[in-house]
CSV table of C-alpha atoms in Angstrom, one decimal:
chain,number,residue,atom,x,y,z
A,1,MET,CA,96.0,84.9,103.7
A,2,ASP,CA,97.8,81.6,102.5
A,3,ARG,CA,100.6,80.2,104.6
A,4,ASP,CA,103.2,80.8,101.8
A,5,HIS,CA,102.4,84.4,101.6
A,6,ARG,CA,102.4,84.8,105.4
A,7,ASP,CA,105.9,83.1,105.7
A,8,SER,CA,107.3,85.4,103.0
A,9,GLY,CA,106.8,88.6,104.9
A,10,PRO,CA,109.0,90.5,107.5
A,11,ARG,CA,110.2,88.3,110.4
A,12,VAL,CA,111.2,89.3,114.0
A,13,HIS,CA,114.5,87.7,115.1
A,14,GLU,CA,116.0,87.8,118.7
A,15,LEU,CA,119.8,87.9,119.0
A,16,ARG,CA,120.8,87.0,122.5
A,17,ALA,CA,124.2,88.5,123.9
A,18,ASP,CA,126.1,85.3,124.6
A,19,PRO,CA,129.7,84.2,123.9
A,20,SER,CA,128.9,82.8,120.3
A,21,ASN,CA,127.2,86.0,119.3
A,22,VAL,CA,129.6,88.8,120.3
A,23,HIS,CA,132.8,90.2,119.0
A,24,TRP,CA,134.7,92.3,121.6
A,25,GLY,CA,136.5,95.7,120.6
A,26,TYR,CA,136.6,95.3,116.8
A,27,PHE,CA,134.8,95.6,113.5
A,28,SER,CA,136.1,93.4,110.7
A,29,ALA,CA,135.0,91.9,107.5
A,30,ALA,CA,136.3,88.5,108.5
A,31,VAL,CA,133.8,88.2,111.3
A,32,LYS,CA,131.3,85.5,110.4
A,33,PRO,CA,127.6,86.4,110.6
A,34,VAL,CA,125.5,85.0,113.5
A,35,LEU,CA,122.4,85.8,111.9
A,36,THR,CA,121.1,86.3,108.2
A,37,ILE,CA,118.0,88.3,107.6
A,38,ASN,CA,116.1,89.8,105.0
A,39,SER,CA,115.4,93.4,104.4
A,40,GLY,CA,112.5,94.7,106.3
A,41,ASP,CA,112.9,92.1,109.1
A,42,THR,CA,113.2,93.2,112.8
A,43,VAL,CA,115.8,92.1,115.1
A,44,VAL,CA,115.8,92.4,118.8
A,45,PHE,CA,119.3,92.9,120.0
A,46,GLU,CA,120.3,92.1,123.7
A,47,ASP,CA,123.4,94.0,125.1
A,48,VAL,CA,125.4,93.6,128.1
A,49,PRO,CA,127.3,96.1,130.2
A,50,ARG,CA,130.9,96.6,129.7
A,51,VAL,CA,131.8,96.1,133.1
A,52,ASP,CA,133.1,92.9,135.0
A,53,PRO,CA,130.4,91.1,136.8
A,54,GLU,CA,132.8,90.5,139.5
A,55,VAL,CA,133.0,94.3,140.2
A,56,VAL,CA,129.3,94.7,139.9
A,57,GLU,CA,129.0,92.1,142.6
A,58,GLN,CA,131.7,93.7,144.8
A,59,ALA,CA,129.5,96.9,144.4
A,60,GLY,CA,126.7,95.4,146.2
A,61,VAL,CA,124.5,94.1,143.3
A,62,PRO,CA,122.9,90.9,144.4
A,63,PRO,CA,124.3,88.1,142.5
A,64,GLY,CA,120.9,86.8,141.3
A,65,GLU,CA,120.4,90.2,139.5
A,66,ILE,CA,123.6,89.4,137.4
A,67,PRO,CA,122.5,87.5,134.4
A,68,GLU,CA,124.6,84.2,133.6
A,69,ASN,CA,125.1,85.4,129.8
A,70,HIS,CA,127.0,88.5,131.3
A,71,ARG,CA,129.3,86.4,133.3
A,72,ALA,CA,129.6,83.9,130.4
A,73,ILE,CA,130.9,86.7,128.0
A,74,TYR,CA,133.5,87.8,130.6
A,75,ARG,CA,134.5,84.2,131.2
A,76,GLU,CA,134.7,82.8,127.7
A,77,VAL,CA,135.5,85.6,125.3
A,78,HIS,CA,139.2,86.1,125.2
A,79,ASP,CA,139.7,87.4,121.6
A,80,ARG,CA,139.3,91.2,122.7
A,81,GLY,CA,140.4,94.6,121.4
A,82,PRO,CA,141.9,96.8,120.0
A,83,GLY,CA,138.9,98.7,121.4
A,84,PRO,CA,136.7,98.0,124.6
A,85,HIS,CA,133.0,97.7,123.3
A,86,ILE,CA,131.2,94.3,123.5
A,87,MET,CA,129.4,94.1,120.2
A,88,VAL,CA,126.4,91.8,119.4
A,89,GLY,CA,126.4,90.4,115.8
A,90,PRO,CA,127.2,90.8,113.1
A,91,VAL,CA,124.0,90.4,111.1
A,92,SER,CA,124.1,89.7,107.5
A,93,ILE,CA,121.4,91.2,105.3
A,94,THR,CA,120.5,89.2,102.2
A,95,GLY,CA,121.2,91.4,99.2
A,96,ALA,CA,123.2,94.0,100.5
A,97,GLU,CA,126.3,94.9,98.5
A,98,PRO,CA,129.2,97.3,98.7
A,99,GLY,CA,127.9,100.7,97.4
A,100,ASP,CA,124.6,100.2,98.9
A,101,THR,CA,123.3,102.1,101.9
A,102,LEU,CA,121.9,100.3,104.9
A,103,GLU,CA,118.9,101.9,106.7
A,104,VAL,CA,118.4,100.8,110.2
A,105,ARG,CA,115.4,102.0,112.1
A,106,ILE,CA,115.4,101.9,115.8
A,107,LEU,CA,112.0,101.0,117.0
A,108,SER,CA,112.3,100.8,120.6
A,109,VAL,CA,115.3,100.5,123.3
A,110,GLU,CA,114.3,99.0,126.6
A,111,LEU,CA,116.2,98.9,130.0
A,112,ALA,CA,117.1,95.2,130.7
A,113,TYR,CA,119.6,95.6,133.7
A,114,THR,CA,119.1,96.8,137.3
A,115,TYR,CA,122.7,98.4,137.1
A,116,GLY,CA,124.8,100.2,134.9
A,117,TYR,CA,128.2,101.8,135.3
A,118,ASN,CA,130.3,105.1,134.8
A,119,THR,CA,134.0,105.0,134.3
A,120,GLN,CA,136.8,107.6,134.1
A,121,ARG,CA,140.0,106.4,132.7
A,122,PRO,CA,143.3,108.1,133.2
A,123,TYR,CA,144.5,110.1,130.2
A,124,GLY,CA,141.6,108.5,128.0
A,125,GLY,CA,138.7,110.3,126.0
A,126,THR,CA,138.9,113.7,124.2
A,127,LEU,CA,140.3,115.5,127.1
A,128,PRO,CA,143.1,113.3,128.4
A,129,GLU,CA,145.1,115.7,130.6
A,130,GLU,CA,142.2,116.8,132.4
A,131,PHE,CA,141.3,113.5,133.8
A,132,THR,CA,144.3,111.7,135.5
A,133,GLN,CA,142.6,109.5,138.1
A,134,PHE,CA,140.5,106.0,137.5
A,135,PHE,CA,137.0,106.1,138.7
A,136,GLN,CA,134.4,103.9,138.3
A,137,ARG,CA,130.7,103.7,139.9
A,138,ILE,CA,128.3,101.2,139.8
A,139,ILE,CA,124.8,102.9,139.2
A,140,ARG,CA,121.5,101.3,140.4
A,141,ILE,CA,118.6,101.5,137.8
A,142,ASP,CA,114.9,101.2,138.6
A,143,ARG,CA,113.4,99.7,135.5
A,144,GLU,CA,109.7,100.3,136.5
A,145,LYS,CA,110.3,103.7,137.2
A,146,GLN,CA,112.9,104.5,134.6
A,147,THR,CA,115.3,106.2,136.8
A,148,ALA,CA,118.9,105.8,138.1
A,149,GLU,CA,120.6,106.8,141.3
A,150,VAL,CA,123.7,108.6,140.0
A,151,ALA,CA,124.7,109.4,143.6
A,152,ARG,CA,123.3,109.1,147.0
A,153,GLY,CA,120.1,110.8,146.8
A,154,VAL,CA,120.5,112.1,143.3
A,155,VAL,CA,118.0,110.2,141.1
A,156,VAL,CA,117.8,111.0,137.2
A,157,PRO,CA,115.0,110.0,134.8
A,158,LEU,CA,116.1,107.7,132.1
A,159,THR,CA,114.0,108.8,129.2
A,160,ARG,CA,116.1,108.1,126.0
A,161,PRO,CA,118.3,105.1,126.2
A,162,PHE,CA,120.3,104.3,123.1
A,163,PHE,CA,123.0,102.2,121.5
A,164,GLY,CA,126.3,104.0,121.6
A,165,THR,CA,127.9,101.8,118.9
A,166,MET,CA,126.3,100.6,115.7
A,167,GLY,CA,128.1,99.7,112.7
A,168,VAL,CA,128.9,97.5,109.5
A,169,ALA,CA,132.0,95.7,108.7
A,170,PRO,CA,134.8,98.1,107.1
A,171,PRO,CA,136.2,97.2,103.8
A,172,ALA,CA,138.3,94.0,104.1
A,173,ALA,CA,141.6,96.0,103.2
A,174,LEU,CA,141.3,97.6,106.4
A,175,GLY,CA,141.4,94.4,108.5
A,176,ARG,CA,140.4,94.6,112.0
A,177,ILE,CA,139.8,98.2,113.4
A,178,SER,CA,138.8,99.2,117.0
A,179,THR,CA,135.2,100.0,118.1
A,180,GLY,CA,136.8,103.3,119.7
A,181,PRO,CA,136.9,105.8,117.2
A,182,PRO,CA,134.0,106.1,114.5
A,183,GLY,CA,134.9,105.8,110.7
A,184,VAL,CA,133.7,104.5,107.3
A,185,HIS,CA,131.8,101.7,109.1
A,186,THR,CA,130.1,104.2,111.4
A,187,GLY,CA,130.6,102.7,114.7
A,188,ASN,CA,131.0,104.6,118.1
A,189,LEU,CA,128.9,107.6,117.6
A,190,ASP,CA,127.4,108.0,121.2
A,191,ASN,CA,124.7,110.1,119.8
A,192,LYS,CA,121.7,110.2,122.4
A,193,ASP,CA,119.4,111.2,119.4
A,194,LEU,CA,119.9,107.7,118.0
A,195,GLY,CA,117.2,106.1,120.4
A,196,ALA,CA,113.7,105.1,119.8
A,197,GLY,CA,112.2,106.4,116.6
A,198,SER,CA,115.4,107.4,115.0
A,199,ILE,CA,117.1,106.1,111.6
A,200,LEU,CA,120.7,105.4,110.9
A,201,TYR,CA,122.2,105.3,107.4
A,202,MET,CA,125.4,103.6,106.8
A,203,PRO,CA,127.5,102.8,103.7
A,204,VAL,CA,127.8,99.2,102.9
A,205,HIS,CA,131.4,97.8,102.3
A,206,VAL,CA,131.0,94.0,102.2
A,207,PRO,CA,128.4,91.6,101.0
A,208,GLY,CA,125.7,91.4,103.7
A,209,ALA,CA,126.8,94.8,105.3
A,210,LEU,CA,127.6,92.7,108.6
A,211,PHE,CA,125.7,95.1,111.0
A,212,SER,CA,126.5,94.9,114.8
A,213,ALA,CA,125.1,96.7,117.8
A,214,GLY,CA,126.5,97.4,121.5
A,215,ASP,CA,127.5,99.9,124.0
A,216,ALA,CA,124.2,100.5,125.1
A,217,HIS,CA,123.6,103.7,127.2
A,218,ALA,CA,120.9,104.5,129.6
A,219,THR,CA,120.2,108.1,129.5
């Protein structure tokens, strides 16, 4: 195979979660792409937990287990909201135009951290009156065994991790929208069936589609 033909084939890109590659709490057509790819390329997305690293450390996780990029995002990214999710991207797909459908194939999802978290926020979620107290637990993860200790002595398998929020830029007329509720951009589906081997289809609203992913769940 000649070099030119080889170079023209699908490529694999790595997109690290760091302050220059994330947008926090929103989707918008105004966000500049951090990566441009061709249709058929593969992108390896890195994610970070949406919990303050200081809280993680106070919960007993050794400082050396908390990656510097997790700390850097909390330290350096101040443009946040209105939603809560840290999104990696956006990625522009060459040739994608409004009216197209973007197909994203999730090839694999791997556990990258030795900790996760679970939070209950007062008067939030779909049953706001049922949960009136704040609660947050740091959960230790055994990446080798693919398990999590959700309570003392209670260990559960982590068989199907997934990205809870995946979406494209909304129409420019909608401006900056929250990562909280899903919408025309797709967004926060929290669907455990969108793990490895699944396919997600999304409408394209702006040139390049501007796809982002985040809010990873260990389940």
